[in-house]
GROMACS .gro file of C-alpha atoms in nm:
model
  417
    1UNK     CA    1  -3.226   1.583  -0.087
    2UNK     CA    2  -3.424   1.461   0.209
    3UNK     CA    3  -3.386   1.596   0.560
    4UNK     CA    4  -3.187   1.289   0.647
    5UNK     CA    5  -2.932   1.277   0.357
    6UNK     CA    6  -2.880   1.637   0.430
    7UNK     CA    7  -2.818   1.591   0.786
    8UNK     CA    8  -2.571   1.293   0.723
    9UNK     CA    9  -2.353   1.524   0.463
   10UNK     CA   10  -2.373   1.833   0.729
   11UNK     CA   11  -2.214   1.562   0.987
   12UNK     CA   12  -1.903   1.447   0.765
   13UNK     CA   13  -1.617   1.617   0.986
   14UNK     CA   14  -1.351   1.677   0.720
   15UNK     CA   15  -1.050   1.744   0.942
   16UNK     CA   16  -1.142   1.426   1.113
   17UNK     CA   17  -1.150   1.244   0.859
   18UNK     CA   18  -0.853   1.345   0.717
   19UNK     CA   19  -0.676   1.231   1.042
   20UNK     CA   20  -0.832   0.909   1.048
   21UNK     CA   21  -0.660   0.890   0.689
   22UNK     CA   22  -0.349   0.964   0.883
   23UNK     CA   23  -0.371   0.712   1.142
   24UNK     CA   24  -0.451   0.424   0.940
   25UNK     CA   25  -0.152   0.543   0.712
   26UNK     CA   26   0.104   0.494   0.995
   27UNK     CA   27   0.015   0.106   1.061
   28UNK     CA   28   0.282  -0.028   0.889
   29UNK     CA   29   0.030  -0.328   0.779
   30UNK     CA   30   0.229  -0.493   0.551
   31UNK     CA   31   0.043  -0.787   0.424
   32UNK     CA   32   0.116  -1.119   0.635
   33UNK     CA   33   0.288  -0.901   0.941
   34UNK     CA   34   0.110  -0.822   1.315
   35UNK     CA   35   0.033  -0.477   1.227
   36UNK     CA   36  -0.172  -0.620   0.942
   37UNK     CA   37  -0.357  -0.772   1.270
   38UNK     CA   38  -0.304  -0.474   1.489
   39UNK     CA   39  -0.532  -0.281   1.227
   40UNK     CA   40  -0.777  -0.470   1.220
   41UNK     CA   41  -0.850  -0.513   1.587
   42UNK     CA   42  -0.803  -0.132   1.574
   43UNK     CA   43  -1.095  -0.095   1.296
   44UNK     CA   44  -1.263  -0.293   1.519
   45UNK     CA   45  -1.268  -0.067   1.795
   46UNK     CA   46  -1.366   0.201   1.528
   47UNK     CA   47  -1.673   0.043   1.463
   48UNK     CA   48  -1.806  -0.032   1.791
   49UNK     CA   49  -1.800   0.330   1.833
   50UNK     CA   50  -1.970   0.424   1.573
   51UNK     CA   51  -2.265   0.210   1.698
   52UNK     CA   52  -2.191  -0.120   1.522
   53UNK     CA   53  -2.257  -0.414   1.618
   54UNK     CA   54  -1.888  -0.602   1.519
   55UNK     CA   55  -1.801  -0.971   1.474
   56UNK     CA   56  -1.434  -1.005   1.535
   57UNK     CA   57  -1.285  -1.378   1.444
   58UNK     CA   58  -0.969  -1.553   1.404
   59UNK     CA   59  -0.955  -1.693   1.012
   60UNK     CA   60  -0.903  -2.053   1.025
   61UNK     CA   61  -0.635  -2.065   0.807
   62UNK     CA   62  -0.629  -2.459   0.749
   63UNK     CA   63  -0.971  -2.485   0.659
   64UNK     CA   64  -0.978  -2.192   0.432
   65UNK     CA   65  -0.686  -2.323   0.238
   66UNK     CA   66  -0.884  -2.674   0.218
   67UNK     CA   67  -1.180  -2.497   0.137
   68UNK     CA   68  -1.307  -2.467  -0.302
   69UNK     CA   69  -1.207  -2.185  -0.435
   70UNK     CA   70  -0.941  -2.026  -0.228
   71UNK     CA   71  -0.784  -1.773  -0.394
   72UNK     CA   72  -0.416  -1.857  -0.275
   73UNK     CA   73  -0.178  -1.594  -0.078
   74UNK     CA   74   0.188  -1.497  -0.132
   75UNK     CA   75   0.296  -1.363   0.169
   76UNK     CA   76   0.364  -1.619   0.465
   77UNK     CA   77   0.144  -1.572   0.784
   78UNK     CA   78   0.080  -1.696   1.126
   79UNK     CA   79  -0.285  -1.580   1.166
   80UNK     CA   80  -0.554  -1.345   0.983
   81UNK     CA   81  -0.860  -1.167   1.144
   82UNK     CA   82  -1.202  -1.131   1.015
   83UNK     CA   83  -1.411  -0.785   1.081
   84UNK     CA   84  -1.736  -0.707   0.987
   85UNK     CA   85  -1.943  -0.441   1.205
   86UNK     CA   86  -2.323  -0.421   1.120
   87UNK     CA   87  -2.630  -0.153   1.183
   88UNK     CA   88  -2.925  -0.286   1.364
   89UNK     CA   89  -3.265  -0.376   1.212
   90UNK     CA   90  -3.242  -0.731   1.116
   91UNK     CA   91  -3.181  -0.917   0.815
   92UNK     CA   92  -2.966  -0.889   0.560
   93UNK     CA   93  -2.788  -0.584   0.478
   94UNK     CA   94  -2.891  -0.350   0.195
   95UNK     CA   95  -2.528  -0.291   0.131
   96UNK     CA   96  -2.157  -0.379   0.232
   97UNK     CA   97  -1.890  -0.067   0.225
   98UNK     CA   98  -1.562  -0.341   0.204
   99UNK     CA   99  -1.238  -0.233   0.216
  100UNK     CA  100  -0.828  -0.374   0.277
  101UNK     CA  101  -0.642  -0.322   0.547
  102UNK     CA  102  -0.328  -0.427   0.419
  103UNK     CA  103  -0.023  -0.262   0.207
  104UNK     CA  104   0.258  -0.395  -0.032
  105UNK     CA  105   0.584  -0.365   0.145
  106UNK     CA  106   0.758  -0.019   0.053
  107UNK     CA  107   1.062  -0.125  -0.151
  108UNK     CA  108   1.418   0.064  -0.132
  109UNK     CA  109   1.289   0.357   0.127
  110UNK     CA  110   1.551   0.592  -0.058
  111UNK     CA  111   1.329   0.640  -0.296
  112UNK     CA  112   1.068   0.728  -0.108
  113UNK     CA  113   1.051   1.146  -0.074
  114UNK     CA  114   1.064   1.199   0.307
  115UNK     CA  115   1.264   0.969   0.543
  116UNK     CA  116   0.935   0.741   0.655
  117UNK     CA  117   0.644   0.596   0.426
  118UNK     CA  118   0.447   0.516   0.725
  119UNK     CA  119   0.510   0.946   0.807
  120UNK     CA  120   0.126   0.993   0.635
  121UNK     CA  121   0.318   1.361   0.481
  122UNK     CA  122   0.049   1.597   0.430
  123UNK     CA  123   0.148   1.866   0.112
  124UNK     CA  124  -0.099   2.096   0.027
  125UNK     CA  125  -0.406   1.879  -0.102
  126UNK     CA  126  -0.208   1.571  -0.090
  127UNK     CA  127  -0.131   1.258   0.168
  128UNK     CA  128   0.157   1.073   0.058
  129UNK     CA  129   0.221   0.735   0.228
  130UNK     CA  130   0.236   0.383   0.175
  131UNK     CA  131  -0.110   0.229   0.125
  132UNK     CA  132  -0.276   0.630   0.123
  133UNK     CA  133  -0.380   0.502  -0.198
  134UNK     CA  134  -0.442   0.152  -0.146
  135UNK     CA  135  -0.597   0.120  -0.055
  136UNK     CA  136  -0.676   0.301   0.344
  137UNK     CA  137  -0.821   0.642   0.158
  138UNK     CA  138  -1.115   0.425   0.063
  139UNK     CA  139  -1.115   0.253   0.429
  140UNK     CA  140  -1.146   0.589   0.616
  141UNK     CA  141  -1.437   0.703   0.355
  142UNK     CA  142  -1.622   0.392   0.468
  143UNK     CA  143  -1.503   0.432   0.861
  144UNK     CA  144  -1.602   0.852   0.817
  145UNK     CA  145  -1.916   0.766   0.657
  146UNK     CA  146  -2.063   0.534   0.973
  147UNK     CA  147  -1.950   0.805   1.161
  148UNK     CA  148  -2.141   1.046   1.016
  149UNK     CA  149  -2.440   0.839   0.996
  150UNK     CA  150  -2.437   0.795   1.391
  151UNK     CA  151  -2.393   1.132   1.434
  152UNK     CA  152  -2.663   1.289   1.291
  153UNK     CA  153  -2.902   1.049   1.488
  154UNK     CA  154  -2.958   0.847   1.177
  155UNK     CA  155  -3.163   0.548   1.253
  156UNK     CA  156  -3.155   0.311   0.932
  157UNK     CA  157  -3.419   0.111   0.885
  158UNK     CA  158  -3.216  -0.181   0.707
  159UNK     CA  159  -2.870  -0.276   0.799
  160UNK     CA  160  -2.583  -0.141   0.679
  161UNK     CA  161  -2.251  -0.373   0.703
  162UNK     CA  162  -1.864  -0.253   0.680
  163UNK     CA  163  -1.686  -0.524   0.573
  164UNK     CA  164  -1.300  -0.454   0.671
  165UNK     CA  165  -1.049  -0.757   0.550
  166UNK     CA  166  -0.660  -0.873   0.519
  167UNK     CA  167  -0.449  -1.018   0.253
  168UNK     CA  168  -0.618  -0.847  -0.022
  169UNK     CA  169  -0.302  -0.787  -0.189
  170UNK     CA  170  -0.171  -1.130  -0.213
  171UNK     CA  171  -0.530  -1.294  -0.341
  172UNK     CA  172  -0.846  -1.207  -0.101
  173UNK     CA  173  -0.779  -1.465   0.090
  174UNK     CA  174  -0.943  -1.184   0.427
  175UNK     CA  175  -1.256  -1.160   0.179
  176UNK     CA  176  -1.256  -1.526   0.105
  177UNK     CA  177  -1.299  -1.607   0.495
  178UNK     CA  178  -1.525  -1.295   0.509
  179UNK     CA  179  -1.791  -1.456   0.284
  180UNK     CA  180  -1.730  -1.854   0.441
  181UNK     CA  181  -1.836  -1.687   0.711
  182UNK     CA  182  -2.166  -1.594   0.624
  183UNK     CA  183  -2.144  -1.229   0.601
  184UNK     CA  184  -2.358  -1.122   0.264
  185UNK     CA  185  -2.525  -0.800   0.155
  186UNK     CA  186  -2.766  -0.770  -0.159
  187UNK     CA  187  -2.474  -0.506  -0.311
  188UNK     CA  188  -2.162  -0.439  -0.185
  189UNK     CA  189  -1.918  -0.081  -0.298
  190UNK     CA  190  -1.563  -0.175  -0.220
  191UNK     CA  191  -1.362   0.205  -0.209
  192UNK     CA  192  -1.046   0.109  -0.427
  193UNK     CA  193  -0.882   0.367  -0.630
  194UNK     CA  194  -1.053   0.429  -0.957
  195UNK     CA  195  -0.941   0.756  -1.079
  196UNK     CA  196  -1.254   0.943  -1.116
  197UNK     CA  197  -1.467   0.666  -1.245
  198UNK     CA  198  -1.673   0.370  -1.117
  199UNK     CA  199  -1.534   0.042  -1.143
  200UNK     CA  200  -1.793  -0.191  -1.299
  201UNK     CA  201  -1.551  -0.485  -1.425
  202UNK     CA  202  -1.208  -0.581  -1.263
  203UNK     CA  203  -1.008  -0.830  -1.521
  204UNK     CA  204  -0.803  -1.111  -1.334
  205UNK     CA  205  -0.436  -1.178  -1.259
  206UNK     CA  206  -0.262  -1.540  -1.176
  207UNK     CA  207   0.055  -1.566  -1.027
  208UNK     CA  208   0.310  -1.794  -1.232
  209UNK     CA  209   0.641  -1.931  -1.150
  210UNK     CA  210   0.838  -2.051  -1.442
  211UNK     CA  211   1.147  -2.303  -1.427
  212UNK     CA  212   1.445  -2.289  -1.725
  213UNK     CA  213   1.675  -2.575  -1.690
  214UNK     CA  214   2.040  -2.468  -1.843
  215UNK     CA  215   2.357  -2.699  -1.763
  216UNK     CA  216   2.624  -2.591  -1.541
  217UNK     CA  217   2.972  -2.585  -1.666
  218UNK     CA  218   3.268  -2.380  -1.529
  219UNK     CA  219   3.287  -1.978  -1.690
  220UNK     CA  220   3.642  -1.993  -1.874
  221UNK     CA  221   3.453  -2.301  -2.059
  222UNK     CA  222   3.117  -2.166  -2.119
  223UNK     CA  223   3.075  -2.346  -2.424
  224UNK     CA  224   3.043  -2.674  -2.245
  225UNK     CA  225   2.748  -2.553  -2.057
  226UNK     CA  226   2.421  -2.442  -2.141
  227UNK     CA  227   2.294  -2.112  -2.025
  228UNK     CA  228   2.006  -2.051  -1.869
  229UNK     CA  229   1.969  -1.692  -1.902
  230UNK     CA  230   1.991  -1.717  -2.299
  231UNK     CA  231   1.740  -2.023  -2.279
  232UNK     CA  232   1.497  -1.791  -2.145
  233UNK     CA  233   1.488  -1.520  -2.358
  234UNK     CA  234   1.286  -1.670  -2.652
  235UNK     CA  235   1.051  -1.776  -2.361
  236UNK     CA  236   1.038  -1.402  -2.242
  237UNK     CA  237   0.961  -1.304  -2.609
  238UNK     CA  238   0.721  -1.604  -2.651
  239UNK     CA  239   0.503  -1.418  -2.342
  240UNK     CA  240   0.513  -1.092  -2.475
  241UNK     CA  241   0.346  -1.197  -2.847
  242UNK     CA  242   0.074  -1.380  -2.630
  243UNK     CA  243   0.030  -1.044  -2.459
  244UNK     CA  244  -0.021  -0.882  -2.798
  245UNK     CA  245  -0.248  -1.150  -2.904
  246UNK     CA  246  -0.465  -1.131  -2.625
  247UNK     CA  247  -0.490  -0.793  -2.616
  248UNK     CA  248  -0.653  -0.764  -2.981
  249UNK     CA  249  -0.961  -0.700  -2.938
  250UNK     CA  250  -1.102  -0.548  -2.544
  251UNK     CA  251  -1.444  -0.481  -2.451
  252UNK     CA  252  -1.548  -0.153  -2.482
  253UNK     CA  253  -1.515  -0.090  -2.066
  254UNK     CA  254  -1.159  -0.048  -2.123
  255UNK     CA  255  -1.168   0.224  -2.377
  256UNK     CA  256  -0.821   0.448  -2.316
  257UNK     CA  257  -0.626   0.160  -2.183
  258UNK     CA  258  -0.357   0.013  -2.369
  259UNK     CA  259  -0.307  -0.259  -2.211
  260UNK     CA  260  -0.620  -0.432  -2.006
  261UNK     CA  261  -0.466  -0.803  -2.013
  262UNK     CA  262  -0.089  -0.727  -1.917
  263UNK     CA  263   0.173  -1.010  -1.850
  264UNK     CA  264   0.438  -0.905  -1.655
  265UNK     CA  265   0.741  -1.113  -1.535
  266UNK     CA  266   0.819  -0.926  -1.178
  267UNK     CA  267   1.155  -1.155  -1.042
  268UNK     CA  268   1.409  -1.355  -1.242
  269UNK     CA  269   1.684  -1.509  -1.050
  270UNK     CA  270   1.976  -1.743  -1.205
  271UNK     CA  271   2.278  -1.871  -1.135
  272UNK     CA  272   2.471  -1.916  -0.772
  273UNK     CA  273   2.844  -1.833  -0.886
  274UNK     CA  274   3.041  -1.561  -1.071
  275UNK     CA  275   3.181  -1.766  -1.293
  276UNK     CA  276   2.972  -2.048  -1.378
  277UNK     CA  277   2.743  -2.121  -1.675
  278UNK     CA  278   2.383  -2.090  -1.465
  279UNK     CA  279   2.165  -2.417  -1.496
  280UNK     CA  280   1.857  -2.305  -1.323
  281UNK     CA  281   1.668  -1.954  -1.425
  282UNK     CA  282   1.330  -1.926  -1.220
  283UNK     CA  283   1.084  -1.649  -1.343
  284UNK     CA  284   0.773  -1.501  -1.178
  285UNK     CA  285   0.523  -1.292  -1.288
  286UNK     CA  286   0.126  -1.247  -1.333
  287UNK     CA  287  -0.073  -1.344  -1.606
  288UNK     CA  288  -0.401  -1.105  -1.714
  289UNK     CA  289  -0.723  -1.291  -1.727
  290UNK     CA  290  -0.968  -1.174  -1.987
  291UNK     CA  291  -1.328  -1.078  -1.840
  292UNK     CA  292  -1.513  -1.366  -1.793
  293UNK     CA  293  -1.278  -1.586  -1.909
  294UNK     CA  294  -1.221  -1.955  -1.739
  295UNK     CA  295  -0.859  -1.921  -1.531
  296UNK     CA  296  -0.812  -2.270  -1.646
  297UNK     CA  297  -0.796  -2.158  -2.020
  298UNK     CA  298  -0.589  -1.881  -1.946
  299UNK     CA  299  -0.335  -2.107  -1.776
  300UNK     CA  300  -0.363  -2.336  -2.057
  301UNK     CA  301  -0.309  -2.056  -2.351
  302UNK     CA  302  -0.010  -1.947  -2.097
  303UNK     CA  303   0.151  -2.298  -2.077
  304UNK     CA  304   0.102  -2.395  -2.470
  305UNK     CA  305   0.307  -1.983  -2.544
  306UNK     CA  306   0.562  -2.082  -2.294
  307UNK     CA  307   0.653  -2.428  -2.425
  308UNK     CA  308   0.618  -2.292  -2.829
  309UNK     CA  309   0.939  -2.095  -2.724
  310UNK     CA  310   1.209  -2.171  -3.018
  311UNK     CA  311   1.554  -2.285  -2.861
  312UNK     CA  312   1.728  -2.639  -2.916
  313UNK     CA  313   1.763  -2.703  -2.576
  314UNK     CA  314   1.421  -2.640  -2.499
  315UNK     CA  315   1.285  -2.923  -2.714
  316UNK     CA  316   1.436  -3.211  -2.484
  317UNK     CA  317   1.459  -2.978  -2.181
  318UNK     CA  318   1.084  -2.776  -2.155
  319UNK     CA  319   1.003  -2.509  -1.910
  320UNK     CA  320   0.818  -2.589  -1.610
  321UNK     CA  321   0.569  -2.394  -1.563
  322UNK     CA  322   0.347  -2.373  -1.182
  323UNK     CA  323   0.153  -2.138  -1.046
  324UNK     CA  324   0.195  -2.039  -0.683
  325UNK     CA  325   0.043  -1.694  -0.515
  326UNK     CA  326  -0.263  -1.531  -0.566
  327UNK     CA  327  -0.514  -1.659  -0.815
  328UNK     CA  328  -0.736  -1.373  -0.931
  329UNK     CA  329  -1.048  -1.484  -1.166
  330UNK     CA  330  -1.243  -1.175  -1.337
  331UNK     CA  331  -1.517  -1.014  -1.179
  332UNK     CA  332  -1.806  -0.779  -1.310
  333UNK     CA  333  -2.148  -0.628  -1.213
  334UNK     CA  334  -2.441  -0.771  -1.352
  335UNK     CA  335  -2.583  -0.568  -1.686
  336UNK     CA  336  -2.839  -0.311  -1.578
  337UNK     CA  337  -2.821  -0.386  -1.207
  338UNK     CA  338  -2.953  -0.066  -1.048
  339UNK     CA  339  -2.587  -0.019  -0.814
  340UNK     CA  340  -2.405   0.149  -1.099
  341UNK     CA  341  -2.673   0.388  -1.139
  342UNK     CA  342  -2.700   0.455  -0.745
  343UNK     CA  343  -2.330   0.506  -0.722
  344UNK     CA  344  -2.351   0.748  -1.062
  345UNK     CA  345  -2.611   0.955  -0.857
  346UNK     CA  346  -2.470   1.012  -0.496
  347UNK     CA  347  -2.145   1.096  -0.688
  348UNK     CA  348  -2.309   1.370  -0.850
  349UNK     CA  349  -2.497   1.491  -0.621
  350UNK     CA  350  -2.279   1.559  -0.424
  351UNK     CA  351  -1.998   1.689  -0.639
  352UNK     CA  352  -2.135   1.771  -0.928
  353UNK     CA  353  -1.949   1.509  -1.190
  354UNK     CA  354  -2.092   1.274  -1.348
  355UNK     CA  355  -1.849   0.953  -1.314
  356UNK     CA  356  -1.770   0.753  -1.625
  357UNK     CA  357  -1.776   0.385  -1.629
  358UNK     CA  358  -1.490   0.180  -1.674
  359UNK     CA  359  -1.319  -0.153  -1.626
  360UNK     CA  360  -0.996  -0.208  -1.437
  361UNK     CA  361  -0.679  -0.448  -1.539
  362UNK     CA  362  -0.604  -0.565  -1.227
  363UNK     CA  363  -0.756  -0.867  -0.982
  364UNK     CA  364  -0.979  -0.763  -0.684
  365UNK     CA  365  -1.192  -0.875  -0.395
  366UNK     CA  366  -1.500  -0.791  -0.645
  367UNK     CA  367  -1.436  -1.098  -0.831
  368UNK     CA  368  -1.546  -1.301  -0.457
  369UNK     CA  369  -1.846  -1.114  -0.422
  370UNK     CA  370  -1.953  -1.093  -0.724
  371UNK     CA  371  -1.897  -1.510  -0.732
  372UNK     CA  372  -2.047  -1.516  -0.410
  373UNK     CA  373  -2.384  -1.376  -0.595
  374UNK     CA  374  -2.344  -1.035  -0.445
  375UNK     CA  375  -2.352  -0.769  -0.681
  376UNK     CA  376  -2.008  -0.522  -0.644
  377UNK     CA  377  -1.859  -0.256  -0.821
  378UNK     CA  378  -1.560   0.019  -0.722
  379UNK     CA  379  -1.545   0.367  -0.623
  380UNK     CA  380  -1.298   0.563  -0.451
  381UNK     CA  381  -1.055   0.799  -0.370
  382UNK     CA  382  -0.708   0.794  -0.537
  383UNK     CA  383  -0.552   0.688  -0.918
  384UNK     CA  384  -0.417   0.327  -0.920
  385UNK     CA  385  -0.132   0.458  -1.091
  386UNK     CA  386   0.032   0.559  -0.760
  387UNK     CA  387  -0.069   0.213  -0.558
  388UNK     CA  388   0.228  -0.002  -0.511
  389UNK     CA  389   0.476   0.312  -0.617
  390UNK     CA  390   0.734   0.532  -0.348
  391UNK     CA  391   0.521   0.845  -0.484
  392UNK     CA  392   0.190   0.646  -0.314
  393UNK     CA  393  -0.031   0.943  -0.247
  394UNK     CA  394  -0.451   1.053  -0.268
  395UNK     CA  395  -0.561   1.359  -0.305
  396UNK     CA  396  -0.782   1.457   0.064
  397UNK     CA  397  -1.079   1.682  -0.163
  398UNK     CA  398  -1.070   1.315  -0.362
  399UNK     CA  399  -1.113   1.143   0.002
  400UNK     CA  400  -1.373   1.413   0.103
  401UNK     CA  401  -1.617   1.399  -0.207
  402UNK     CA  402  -1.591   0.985  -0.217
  403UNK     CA  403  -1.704   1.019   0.199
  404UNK     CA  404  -1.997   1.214   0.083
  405UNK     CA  405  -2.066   1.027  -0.180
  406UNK     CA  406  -2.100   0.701   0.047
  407UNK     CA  407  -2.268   0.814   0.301
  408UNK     CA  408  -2.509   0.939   0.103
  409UNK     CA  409  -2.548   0.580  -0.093
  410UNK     CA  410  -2.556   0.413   0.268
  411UNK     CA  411  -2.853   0.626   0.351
  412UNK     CA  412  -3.040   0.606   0.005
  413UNK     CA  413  -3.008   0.192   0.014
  414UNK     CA  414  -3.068   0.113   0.379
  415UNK     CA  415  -3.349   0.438   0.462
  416UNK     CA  416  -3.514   0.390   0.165
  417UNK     CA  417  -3.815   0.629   0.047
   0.00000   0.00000   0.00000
């Protein structure tokens, strides 16, 4: 390595880092709440010391939404704030370290081991917390890795941006505003989860909302009525054999996983008395786009399943069938673009492994950047298996080897020779 990469690694301060995991773990930062806001101004601060110079901004919510291409959000919200901080040297940045401030709520908290989510519990190797995962582990490799750069007296010689955003959870709609902006970067790393692997190809997921009329009639004379609930079961079984059928035949990225294009229905809610025959059954769920398929078809193969559903009362009474929330297209890095090999090589050189690539089944901010003609990919700390679950934990040797990695990537692309 050269003197420089060798003196940013020797300035990583793990136990500092690790406590910068901790802090960000106990903003609450639900997605859509103040603390979301709270941690962003406190990034913010973050930045500035570590030399940045940091654009702080308001989103303008009404002209985002009016704006092509917005991704949609799910969770309702007041205000959003942009932050981006930036190296000096002019021009446009060799690379963009991105990351989400914001976290899924924490569902039933009995579940959760330990009386607090937001607690950051350290065990051994392991900080368990809601978002530790999700995705702030990769946030405080990306904050850690600035830091390090600044202290060992680094002086890039092309900028190096940090691109820190809200409301990835519910869409990208912190991303979305990032980019309208004007912030860019000729490659961007965005430190998601990825289990040991780099993330070269994220499929896409719409949100759908699904309407079953039934017709009301009182319980002790059922058979007057029609019920919802039954009416929607050959349309639940009609969604799972489109499932199977579009998950035939995968591109070879997704090699090991079973399931790359899942369809999920997360909420059903019928019914509004005891003992009456329910007229109304609204589902929601997310649909899996294929990679590099047109969300338009995918809504269209989606609609045509859901209204082949056999049941007699279907035929004069169809579903309706919306789609509200976030609207995740795919995303992928462009074949033989020299990031994936970059990533592959600070990643082993600093820990040895060689990482494997894969593809990921669910929607991400890479699908924005990679639209917006910047070329992205994932790495990071944590498995995805334990985002959005009450066991939400990342392993801090995981945190410590993605930090190195990083920094050592931010160095190689913006001090280059």
């Amino acid at each position: 390595m050269r003197d420089a990469e060798t003196r940013v690694l020797n300035a990583i301060d793990e136990a500092e880092t690790v406590n910068l995991l901790a802090d960000l773990v106990r903003v609450p930062s639900v997605t859509g709440t103040d603390a979301e806001s709270e941690l962003q101004h406190h990034v913010a601060g973050l930045l500035t010391e570590a030399g940045m110079d940091v654009d702080v901004w308001k989103l303008d919510l009404d002209d985002l939404r009016a704006r092509d291409g917005f991704p949609g959000t799910e969770a309702p919200r007041v205000e959003a704030y942009g932050v981006v901080g930036v190296t000096g040297g002019g021009g446009v940045p060799a690379l963009a370290l991105q990351g989400h401030v914001d976290v899924v709520p924490t569902g039933d908290l009995a579940k959760w081991e330990g009386s607090d989510p937001f607690a950051a519990r350290v065990s051994g190797d392991v900080l368990h917390g809601r978002g530790a995962c999700d995705m702030k582990a990769g946030l405080a490799a990306n904050l850690a890795a600035v830091r390090a750069i600044q202290r060992a007296g680094i002086a890039l010689e092309r900028p190096l941006a940090v691109h820190c955003v809200v409301s990835e959870e519910d869409g990208g709609l912190g991303a979305f505003g990032t980019l309208a902006r004007g912030h860019t970067a000729e490659a961007a790393l965005i430190t998601e989860p990825t289990s040991g692997a780099v993330i070269s190809a994220c499929a896409g997921a719409l949100t759908f909302r699904i309407e079953v009329a039934g017709r009301a009639a009182h319980g002790a004379t059922r058979l007057e009525g029609v019920n919802a609930v039954e009416v929607f079961w050959p349309v639940f079984q009609a969604i799972r054999r489109l499932e199977a059928d579009r998950n035939r035949d995968v591109p070879a990225q997704f090699a090991g996983n079973a399931l790359p294009y899942p369809i999920e229905v997360g909420t059903v809610r019928a019914g509004d008395w005891a003992s009456s025959v329910p007229d109304l059954l609204v589902a929601e769920g997310r649909l899996g786009v294929r990679l590099d398929e047109d969300p338009a078809e995918a809504r269209a193969a989606f609609e045509e399943a859901v209204l082949s559903a056999a049941h007699p009362f279907l035929r004069a009474h169809p579903p309706a069938v919306t789609w509200p929330g976030g609207q995740f297209a795919s995303g992928r890095l462009p074949a033989g673009h020299p990031l994936l090999a970059e990533v592959r090589q600070a990643a082993a050189d600093v820990s040895g492994v060689t990482l494997p690539e894969s593809a990921a089944p669910y929607g991400s901010d890479l699908r924005l950047y990679a639209a917006a003609g910047i070329p992205t990919l994932h790495y990071g700390p944590g498995d995805a298996r334990y985002a959005h679950a009450p066991r939400e934990q990342v392993p801090l040797s995981e945190l410590l080897a993605v930090t190195r990695a990083v920094a050592l990537l931010a160095v190689r692309r913006c001090l280059p020779g």
